[in-house]
CSV table of C-alpha atoms in Angstrom, one decimal:
chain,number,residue,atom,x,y,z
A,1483,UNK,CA,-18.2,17.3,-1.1
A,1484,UNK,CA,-21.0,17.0,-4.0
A,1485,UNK,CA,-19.0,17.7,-6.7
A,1486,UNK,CA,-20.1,19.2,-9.2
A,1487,UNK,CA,-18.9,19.9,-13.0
A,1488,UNK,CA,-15.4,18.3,-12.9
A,1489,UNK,CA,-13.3,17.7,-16.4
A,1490,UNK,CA,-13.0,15.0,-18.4
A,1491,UNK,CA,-9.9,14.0,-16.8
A,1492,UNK,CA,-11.0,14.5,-13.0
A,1493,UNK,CA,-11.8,11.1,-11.2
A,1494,UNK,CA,-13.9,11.3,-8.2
A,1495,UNK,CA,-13.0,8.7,-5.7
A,1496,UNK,CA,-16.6,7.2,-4.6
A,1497,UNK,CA,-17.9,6.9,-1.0
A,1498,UNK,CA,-18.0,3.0,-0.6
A,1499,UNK,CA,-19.4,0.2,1.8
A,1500,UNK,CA,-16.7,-1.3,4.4
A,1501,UNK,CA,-16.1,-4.4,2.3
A,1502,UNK,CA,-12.9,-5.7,0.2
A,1503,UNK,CA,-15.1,-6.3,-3.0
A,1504,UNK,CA,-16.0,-2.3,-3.4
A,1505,UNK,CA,-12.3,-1.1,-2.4
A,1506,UNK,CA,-11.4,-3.6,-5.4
A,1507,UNK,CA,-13.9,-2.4,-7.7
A,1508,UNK,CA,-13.1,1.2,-6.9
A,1509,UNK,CA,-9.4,0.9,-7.2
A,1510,UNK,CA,-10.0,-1.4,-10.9
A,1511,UNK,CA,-12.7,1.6,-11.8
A,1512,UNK,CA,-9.7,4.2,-11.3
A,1513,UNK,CA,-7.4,2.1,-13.2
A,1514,UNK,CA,-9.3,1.7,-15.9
A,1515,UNK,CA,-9.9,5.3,-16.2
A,1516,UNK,CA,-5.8,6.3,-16.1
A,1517,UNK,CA,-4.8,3.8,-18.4
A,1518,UNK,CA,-7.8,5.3,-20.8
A,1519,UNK,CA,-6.6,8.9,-20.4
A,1520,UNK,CA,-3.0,7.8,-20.3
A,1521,UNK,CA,-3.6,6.2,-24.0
A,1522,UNK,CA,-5.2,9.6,-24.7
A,1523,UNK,CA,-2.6,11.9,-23.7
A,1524,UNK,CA,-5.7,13.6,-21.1
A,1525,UNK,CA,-4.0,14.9,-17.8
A,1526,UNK,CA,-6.4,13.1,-14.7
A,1527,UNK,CA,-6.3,14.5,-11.4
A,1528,UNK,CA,-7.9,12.1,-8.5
A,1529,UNK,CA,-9.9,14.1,-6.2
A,1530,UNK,CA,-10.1,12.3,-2.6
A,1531,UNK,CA,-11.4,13.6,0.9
A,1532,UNK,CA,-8.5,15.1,2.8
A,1533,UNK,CA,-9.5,13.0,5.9
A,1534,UNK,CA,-9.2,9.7,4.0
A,1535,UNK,CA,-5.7,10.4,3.3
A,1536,UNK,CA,-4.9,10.1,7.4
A,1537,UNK,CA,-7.2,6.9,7.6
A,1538,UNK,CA,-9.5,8.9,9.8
A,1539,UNK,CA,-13.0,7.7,7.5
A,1540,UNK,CA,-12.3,4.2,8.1
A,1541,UNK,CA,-9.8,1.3,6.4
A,1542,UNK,CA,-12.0,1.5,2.9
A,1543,UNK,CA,-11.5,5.1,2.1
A,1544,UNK,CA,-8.0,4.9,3.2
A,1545,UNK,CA,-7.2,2.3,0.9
A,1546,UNK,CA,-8.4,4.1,-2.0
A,1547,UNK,CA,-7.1,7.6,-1.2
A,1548,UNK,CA,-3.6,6.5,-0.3
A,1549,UNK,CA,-4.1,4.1,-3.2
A,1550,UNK,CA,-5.0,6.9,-5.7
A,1551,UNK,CA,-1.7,9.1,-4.7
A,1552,UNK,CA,0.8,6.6,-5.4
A,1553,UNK,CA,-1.1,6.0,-8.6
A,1554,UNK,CA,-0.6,9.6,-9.1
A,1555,UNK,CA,3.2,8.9,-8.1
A,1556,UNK,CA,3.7,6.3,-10.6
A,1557,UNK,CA,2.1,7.2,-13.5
A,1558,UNK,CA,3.3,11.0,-13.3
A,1559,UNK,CA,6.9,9.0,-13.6
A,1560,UNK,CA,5.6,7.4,-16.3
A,1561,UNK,CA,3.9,10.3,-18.1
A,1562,UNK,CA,7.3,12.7,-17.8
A,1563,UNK,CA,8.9,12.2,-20.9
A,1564,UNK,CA,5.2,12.8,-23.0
A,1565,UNK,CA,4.5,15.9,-20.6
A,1566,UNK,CA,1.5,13.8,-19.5
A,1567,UNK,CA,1.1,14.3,-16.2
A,1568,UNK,CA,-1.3,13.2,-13.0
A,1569,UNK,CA,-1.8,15.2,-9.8
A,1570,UNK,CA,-4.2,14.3,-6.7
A,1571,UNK,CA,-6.4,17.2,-5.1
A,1572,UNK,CA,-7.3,16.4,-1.4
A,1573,UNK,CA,-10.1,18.6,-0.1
A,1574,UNK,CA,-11.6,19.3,3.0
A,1575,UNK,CA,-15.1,19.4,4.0
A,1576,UNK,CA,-16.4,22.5,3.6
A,1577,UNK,CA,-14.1,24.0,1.2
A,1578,UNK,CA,-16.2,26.6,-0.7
A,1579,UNK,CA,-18.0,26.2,-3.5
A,1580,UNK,CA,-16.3,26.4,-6.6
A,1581,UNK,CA,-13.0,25.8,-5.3
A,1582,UNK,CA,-12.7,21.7,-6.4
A,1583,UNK,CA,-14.0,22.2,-9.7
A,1584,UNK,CA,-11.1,25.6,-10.2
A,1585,UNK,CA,-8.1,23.1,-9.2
A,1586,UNK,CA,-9.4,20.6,-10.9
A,1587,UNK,CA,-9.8,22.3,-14.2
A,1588,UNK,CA,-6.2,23.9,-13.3
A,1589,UNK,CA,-4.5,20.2,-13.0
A,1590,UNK,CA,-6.0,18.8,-16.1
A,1591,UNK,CA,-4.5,21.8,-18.0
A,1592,UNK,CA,-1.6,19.5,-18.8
A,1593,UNK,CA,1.8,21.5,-18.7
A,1594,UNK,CA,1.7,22.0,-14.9
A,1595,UNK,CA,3.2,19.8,-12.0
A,1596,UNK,CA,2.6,16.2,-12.1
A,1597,UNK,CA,2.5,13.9,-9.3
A,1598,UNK,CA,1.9,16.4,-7.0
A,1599,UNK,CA,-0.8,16.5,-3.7
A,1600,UNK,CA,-2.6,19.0,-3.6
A,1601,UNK,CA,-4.5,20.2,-0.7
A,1602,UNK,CA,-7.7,23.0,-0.5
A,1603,UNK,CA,-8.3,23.0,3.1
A,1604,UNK,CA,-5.8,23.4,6.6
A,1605,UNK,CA,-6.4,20.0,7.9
A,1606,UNK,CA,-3.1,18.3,6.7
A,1607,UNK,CA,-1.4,21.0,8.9
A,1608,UNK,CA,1.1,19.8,11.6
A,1609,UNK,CA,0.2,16.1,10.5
A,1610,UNK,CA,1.9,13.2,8.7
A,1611,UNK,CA,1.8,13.3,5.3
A,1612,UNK,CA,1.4,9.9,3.9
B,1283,UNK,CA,0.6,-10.2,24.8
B,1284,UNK,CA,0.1,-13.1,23.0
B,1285,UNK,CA,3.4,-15.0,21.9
B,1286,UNK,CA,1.1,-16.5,18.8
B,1287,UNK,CA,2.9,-14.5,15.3
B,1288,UNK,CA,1.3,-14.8,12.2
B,1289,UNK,CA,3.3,-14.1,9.1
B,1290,UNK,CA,2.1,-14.6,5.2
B,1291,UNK,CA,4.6,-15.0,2.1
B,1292,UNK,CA,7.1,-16.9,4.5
B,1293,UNK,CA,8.5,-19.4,2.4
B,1294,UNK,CA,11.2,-17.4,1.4
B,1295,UNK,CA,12.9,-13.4,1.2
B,1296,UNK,CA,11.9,-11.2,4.3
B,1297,UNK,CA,9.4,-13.3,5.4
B,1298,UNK,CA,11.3,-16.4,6.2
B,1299,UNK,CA,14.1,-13.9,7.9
B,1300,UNK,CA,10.8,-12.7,10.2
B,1301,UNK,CA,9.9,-16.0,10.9
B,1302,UNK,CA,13.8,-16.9,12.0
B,1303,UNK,CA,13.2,-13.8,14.0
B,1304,UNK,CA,10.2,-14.2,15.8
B,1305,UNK,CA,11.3,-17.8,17.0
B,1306,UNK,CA,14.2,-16.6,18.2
B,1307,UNK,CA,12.0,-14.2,20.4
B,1308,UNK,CA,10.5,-17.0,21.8
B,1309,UNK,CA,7.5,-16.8,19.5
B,1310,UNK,CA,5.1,-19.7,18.2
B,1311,UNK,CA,5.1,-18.4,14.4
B,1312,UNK,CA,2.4,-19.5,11.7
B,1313,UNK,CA,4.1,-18.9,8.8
B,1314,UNK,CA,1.9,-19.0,5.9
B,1315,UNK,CA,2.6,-18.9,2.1
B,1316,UNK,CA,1.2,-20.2,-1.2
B,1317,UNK,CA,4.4,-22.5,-2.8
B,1318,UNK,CA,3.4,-25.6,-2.3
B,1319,UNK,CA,6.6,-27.0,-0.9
B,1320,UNK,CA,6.2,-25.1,1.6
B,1321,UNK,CA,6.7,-26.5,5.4
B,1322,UNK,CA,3.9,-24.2,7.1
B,1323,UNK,CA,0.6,-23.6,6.4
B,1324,UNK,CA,-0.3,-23.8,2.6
B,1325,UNK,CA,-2.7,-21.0,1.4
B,1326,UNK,CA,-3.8,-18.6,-0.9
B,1327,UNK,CA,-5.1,-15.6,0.9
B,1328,UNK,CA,-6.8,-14.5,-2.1
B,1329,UNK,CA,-9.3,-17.1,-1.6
B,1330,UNK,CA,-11.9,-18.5,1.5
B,1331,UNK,CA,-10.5,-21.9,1.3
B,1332,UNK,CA,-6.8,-20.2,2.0
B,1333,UNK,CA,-8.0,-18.1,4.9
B,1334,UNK,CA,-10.1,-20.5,6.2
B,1335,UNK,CA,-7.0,-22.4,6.5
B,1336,UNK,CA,-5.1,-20.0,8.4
B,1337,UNK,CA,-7.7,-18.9,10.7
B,1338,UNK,CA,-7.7,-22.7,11.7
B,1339,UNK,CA,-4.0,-23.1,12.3
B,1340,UNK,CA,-4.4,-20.4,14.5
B,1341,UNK,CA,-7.5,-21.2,16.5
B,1342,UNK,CA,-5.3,-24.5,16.6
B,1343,UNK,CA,-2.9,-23.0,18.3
B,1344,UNK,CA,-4.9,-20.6,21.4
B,1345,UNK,CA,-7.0,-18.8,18.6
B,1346,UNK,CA,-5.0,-15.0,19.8
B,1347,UNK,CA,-2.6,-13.3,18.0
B,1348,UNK,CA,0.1,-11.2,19.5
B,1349,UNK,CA,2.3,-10.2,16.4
B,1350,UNK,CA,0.5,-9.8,12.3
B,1351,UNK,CA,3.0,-9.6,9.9
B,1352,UNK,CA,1.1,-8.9,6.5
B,1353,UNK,CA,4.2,-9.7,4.4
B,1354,UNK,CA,2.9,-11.3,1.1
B,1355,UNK,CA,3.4,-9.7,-2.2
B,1356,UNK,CA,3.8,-10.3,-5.9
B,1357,UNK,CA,5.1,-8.0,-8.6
B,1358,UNK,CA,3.6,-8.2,-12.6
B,1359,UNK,CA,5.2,-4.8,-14.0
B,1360,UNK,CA,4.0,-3.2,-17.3
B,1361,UNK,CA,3.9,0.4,-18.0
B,1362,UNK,CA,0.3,1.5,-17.2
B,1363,UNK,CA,-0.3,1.8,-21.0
B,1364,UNK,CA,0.2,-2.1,-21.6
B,1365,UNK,CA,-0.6,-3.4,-18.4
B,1366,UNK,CA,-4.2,-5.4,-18.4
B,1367,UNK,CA,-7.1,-5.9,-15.7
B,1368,UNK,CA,-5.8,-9.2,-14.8
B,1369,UNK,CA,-2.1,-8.0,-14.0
B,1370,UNK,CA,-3.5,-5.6,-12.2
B,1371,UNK,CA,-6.1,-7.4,-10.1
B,1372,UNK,CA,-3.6,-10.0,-9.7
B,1373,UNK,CA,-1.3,-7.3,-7.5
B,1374,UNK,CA,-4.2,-5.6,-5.0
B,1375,UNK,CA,-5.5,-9.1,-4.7
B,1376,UNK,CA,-2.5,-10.4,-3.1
B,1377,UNK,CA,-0.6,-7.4,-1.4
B,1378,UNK,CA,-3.6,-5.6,-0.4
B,1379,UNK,CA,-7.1,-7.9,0.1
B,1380,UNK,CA,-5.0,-10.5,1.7
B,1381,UNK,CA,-3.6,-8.3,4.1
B,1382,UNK,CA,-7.1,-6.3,4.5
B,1383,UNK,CA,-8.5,-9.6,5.0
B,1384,UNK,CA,-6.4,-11.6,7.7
B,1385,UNK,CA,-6.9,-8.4,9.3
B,1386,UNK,CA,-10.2,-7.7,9.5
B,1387,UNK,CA,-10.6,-12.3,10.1
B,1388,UNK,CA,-8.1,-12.9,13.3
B,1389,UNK,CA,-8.7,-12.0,16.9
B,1390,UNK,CA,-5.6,-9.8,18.8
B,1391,UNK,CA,-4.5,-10.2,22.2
B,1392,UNK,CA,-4.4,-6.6,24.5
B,1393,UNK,CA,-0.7,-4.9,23.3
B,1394,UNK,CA,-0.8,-6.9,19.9
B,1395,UNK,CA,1.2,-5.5,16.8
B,1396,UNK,CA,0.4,-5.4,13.3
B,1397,UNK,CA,3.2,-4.6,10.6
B,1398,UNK,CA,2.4,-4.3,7.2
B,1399,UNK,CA,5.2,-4.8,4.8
B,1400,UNK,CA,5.0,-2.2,2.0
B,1401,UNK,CA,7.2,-0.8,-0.1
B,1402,UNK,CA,9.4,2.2,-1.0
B,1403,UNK,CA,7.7,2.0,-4.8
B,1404,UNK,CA,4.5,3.6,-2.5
B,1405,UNK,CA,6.4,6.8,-3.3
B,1406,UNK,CA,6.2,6.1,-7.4
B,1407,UNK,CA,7.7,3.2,-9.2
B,1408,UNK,CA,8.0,3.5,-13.1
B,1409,UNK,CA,5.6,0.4,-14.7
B,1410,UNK,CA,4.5,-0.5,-11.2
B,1411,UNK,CA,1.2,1.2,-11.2
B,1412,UNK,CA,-0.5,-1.9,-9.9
B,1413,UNK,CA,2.3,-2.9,-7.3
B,1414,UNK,CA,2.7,1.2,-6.1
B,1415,UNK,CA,-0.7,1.1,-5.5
B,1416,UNK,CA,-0.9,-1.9,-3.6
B,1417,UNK,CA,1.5,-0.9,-1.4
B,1418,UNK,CA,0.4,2.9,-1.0
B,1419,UNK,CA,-3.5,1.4,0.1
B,1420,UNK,CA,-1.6,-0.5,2.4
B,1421,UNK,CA,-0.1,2.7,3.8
B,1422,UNK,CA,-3.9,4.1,4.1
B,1423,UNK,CA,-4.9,0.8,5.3
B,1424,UNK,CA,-2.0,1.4,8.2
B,1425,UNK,CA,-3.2,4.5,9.4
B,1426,UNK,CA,-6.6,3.8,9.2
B,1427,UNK,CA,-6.2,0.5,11.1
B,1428,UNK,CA,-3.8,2.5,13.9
B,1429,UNK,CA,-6.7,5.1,14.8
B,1430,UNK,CA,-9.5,1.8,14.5
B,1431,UNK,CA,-7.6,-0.3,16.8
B,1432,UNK,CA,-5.7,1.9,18.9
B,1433,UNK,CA,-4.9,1.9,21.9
B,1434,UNK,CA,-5.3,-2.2,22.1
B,1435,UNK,CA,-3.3,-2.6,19.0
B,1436,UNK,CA,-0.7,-1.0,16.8
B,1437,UNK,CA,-0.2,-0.7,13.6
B,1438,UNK,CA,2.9,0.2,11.2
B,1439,UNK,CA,4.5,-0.3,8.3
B,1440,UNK,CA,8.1,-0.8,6.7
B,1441,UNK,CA,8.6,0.1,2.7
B,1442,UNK,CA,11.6,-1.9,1.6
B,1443,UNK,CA,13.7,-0.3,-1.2
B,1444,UNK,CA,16.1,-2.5,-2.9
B,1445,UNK,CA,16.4,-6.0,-0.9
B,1446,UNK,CA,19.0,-9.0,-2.1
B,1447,UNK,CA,15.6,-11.4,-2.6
B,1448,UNK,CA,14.6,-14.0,-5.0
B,1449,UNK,CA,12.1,-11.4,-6.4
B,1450,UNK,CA,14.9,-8.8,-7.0
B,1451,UNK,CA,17.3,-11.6,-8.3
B,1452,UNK,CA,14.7,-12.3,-10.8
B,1453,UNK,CA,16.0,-8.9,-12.7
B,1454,UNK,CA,18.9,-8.6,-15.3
B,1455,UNK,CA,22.0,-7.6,-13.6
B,1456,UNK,CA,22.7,-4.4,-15.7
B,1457,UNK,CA,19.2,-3.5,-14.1
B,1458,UNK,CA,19.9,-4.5,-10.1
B,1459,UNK,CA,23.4,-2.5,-10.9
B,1460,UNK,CA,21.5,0.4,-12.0
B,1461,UNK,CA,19.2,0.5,-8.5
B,1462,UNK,CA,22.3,-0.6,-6.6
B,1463,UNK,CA,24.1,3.1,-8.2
B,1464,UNK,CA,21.3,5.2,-6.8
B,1465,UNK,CA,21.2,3.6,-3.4
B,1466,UNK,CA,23.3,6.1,-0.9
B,1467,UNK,CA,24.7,3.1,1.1
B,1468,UNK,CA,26.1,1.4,-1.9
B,1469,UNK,CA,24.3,-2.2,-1.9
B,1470,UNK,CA,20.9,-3.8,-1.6
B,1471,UNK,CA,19.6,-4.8,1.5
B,1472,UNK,CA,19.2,-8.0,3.2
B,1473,UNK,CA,16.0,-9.4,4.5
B,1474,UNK,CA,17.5,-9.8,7.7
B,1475,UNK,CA,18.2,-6.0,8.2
B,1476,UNK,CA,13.8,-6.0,7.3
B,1477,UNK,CA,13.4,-8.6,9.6
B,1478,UNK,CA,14.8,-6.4,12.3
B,1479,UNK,CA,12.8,-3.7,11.6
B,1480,UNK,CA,9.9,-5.4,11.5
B,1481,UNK,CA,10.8,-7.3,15.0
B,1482,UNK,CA,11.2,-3.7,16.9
B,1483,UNK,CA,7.8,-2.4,15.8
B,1484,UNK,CA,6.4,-5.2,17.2
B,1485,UNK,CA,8.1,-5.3,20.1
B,1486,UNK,CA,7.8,-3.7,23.8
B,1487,UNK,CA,9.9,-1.4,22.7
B,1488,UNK,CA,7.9,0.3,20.0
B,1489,UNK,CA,5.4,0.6,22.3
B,1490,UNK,CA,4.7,4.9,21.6
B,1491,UNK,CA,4.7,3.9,17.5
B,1492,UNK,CA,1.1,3.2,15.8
B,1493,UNK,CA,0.4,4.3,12.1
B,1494,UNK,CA,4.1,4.9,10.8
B,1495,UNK,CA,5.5,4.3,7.7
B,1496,UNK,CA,9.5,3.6,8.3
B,1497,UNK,CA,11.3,3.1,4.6
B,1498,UNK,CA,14.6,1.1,5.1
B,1499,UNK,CA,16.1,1.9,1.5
B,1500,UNK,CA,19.5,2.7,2.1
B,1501,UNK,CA,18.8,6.2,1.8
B,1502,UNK,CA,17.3,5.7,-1.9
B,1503,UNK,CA,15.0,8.7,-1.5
B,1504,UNK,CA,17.2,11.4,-0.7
């Protein structure tokens, strides 16, 4: 995924060493940026690797992908009542081009779902969803 | 396997019911928590000192573990708009680099067991964006560990919902009767009930289970 011309409100989950100091700066990077945008009123959608979401990258990305959804979990609860709202897009490699950057622009609309995991790609098929 | 069990935050709530558990199973249990009246090993596993101190109770005691229980966690709830960089680095530190940590430090024995205690708020928690988190990476960090370590060692989870612990007493009453109303079976639970859970996922007969998530919430997300 080389992403690309994403929205204001899209944060791109970074590809980061297997160490605990990176997965904390990652995961204090992507709070920073919600709380922003949440003080804004700007919808965010996290964009993550599909892959990451089963733990098949490694215990890093993992962390960070399944970290980021139940972000998007929380804070869509807490954005309800304002009609902000968060989402999560997981993508597979070799989605097409064009494709990320159309979803993302589509969940940072506002007015949509919120919460929600979204998925361009079939590899979540017949697996557990986390 | 190894009858050496490790378990962190066991002074008190679920992890002193998993420690009562695991003797009973004939296990030689480090328990491991930060209060300093504490009668096992004293540590914060946020720091080197506090896992340095862990890792030596266990070479101590044959050095191989046969049961993790990554049970340590802290709440400090704001709504995401209020909540600062400390409250929140405060949460991952504890309930997710500790766990990450002791982890990645200790040395398993063939058929070993890892369970990682999480929490229903994985699924979205209003002013919990720090703790949700926490305990959804530790989700990702269960399945990610399963597939690592597999077929040597397994790796699950359990997310508590509501349990009767000092951390949940620590709420008004109007509030614990609101959570109680929306809990199916009609009461919290009791760190024993966790304790159980916990005790068959890492036991023989769990043997088929690596990288599951098992709520025990009293049917709180229907």
């Amino acid at each position: 995924m080389t992403p690309l011309d994403l929205p204001p409100g899209a944060f791109l989950a970074a590809v980061v060493p297997d160490d605990w100091e990176s997965v904390r700066v990652e995961l204090t990077r992507a709070f920073e940026f919600t709380k922003q945008a949440a003080q804004e009123g700007v919808p965010v959608v996290y964009v993550v690797r599909s892959e990451d979401l089963f733990g098949r990258r490694g215990a890093c990305p993992a962390m960070i992908a399944c970290g980021l959804l139940s972000a998007a979990r929380t804070a869509g609860i807490e954005g309800l009542k304002s009609g902000w709202s968060v989402n999560i897009l997981a993508v597979d490699e070799g989605v097409v081009d064009g494709e990320v950057e159309r979803w993302a622009a589509r969940l940072t609309e506002g007015g949509g779902p919120t919460g929600e995991l979204v998925r361009l790609g079939g590899s979540h098929l017949g697996r557990l969803q986390p | 396997m190894s009858r050496l069990a490790v378990v962190t935050g066991a002074a008190r709530g679920i992890g002193a019911a998993m420690c009562g558990r695991l003797v009973t199973a004939g296990f030689d249990v480090v328990g491991v928590d930060v209060a300093a009246d504490f009668s096992g090993v004293v540590a914060d596993l946020t720091t080197d000192d506090g896992m340095a101190a862990v890792l030596e109770a266990v070479d101590s005691r044959g050095g191989v573990v046969g049961v993790l229980v990554n049970n340590a966690g802290i709440t400090d709830d704001a709504r995401l708009v209020n909540m600062s960089e400390e409250q929140f680095l405060r949460v991952i530190d504890v309930n997710l680099g500790a766990a990450y940590r002791l982890s990645r430090a200790l040395a398993f024995a063939d058929g070993a067991a890892i369970v990682n205690v999480a929490s229903r708020a994985y699924l979205g928690n209003f002013g919990q964006f720090n703790y949700s988190m926490s305990k959804g990476a530790l989700v990702g960090l269960t399945r990610a560990l399963a597939l690592e370590m597999a077929p040597r060692v397994r790796v699950n989870a359990v997310a508590p919902g509501l349990i009767g612990t000092e951390m949940t007493m620590a709420m008004s009453a109007e509030v614990r009767e609101k959570m109680v109303a929306a809990i199916p079976l009609g009461r919290m639970g009791r760190p024993e009930e966790v304790a159980e859970l916990i005790a068959f996922l890492a036991s023989e007969a769990a043997s088929f289970i690596t990288g599951e998530v098992i709520v025990i919430g009293g049917g709180r997300g229907l």
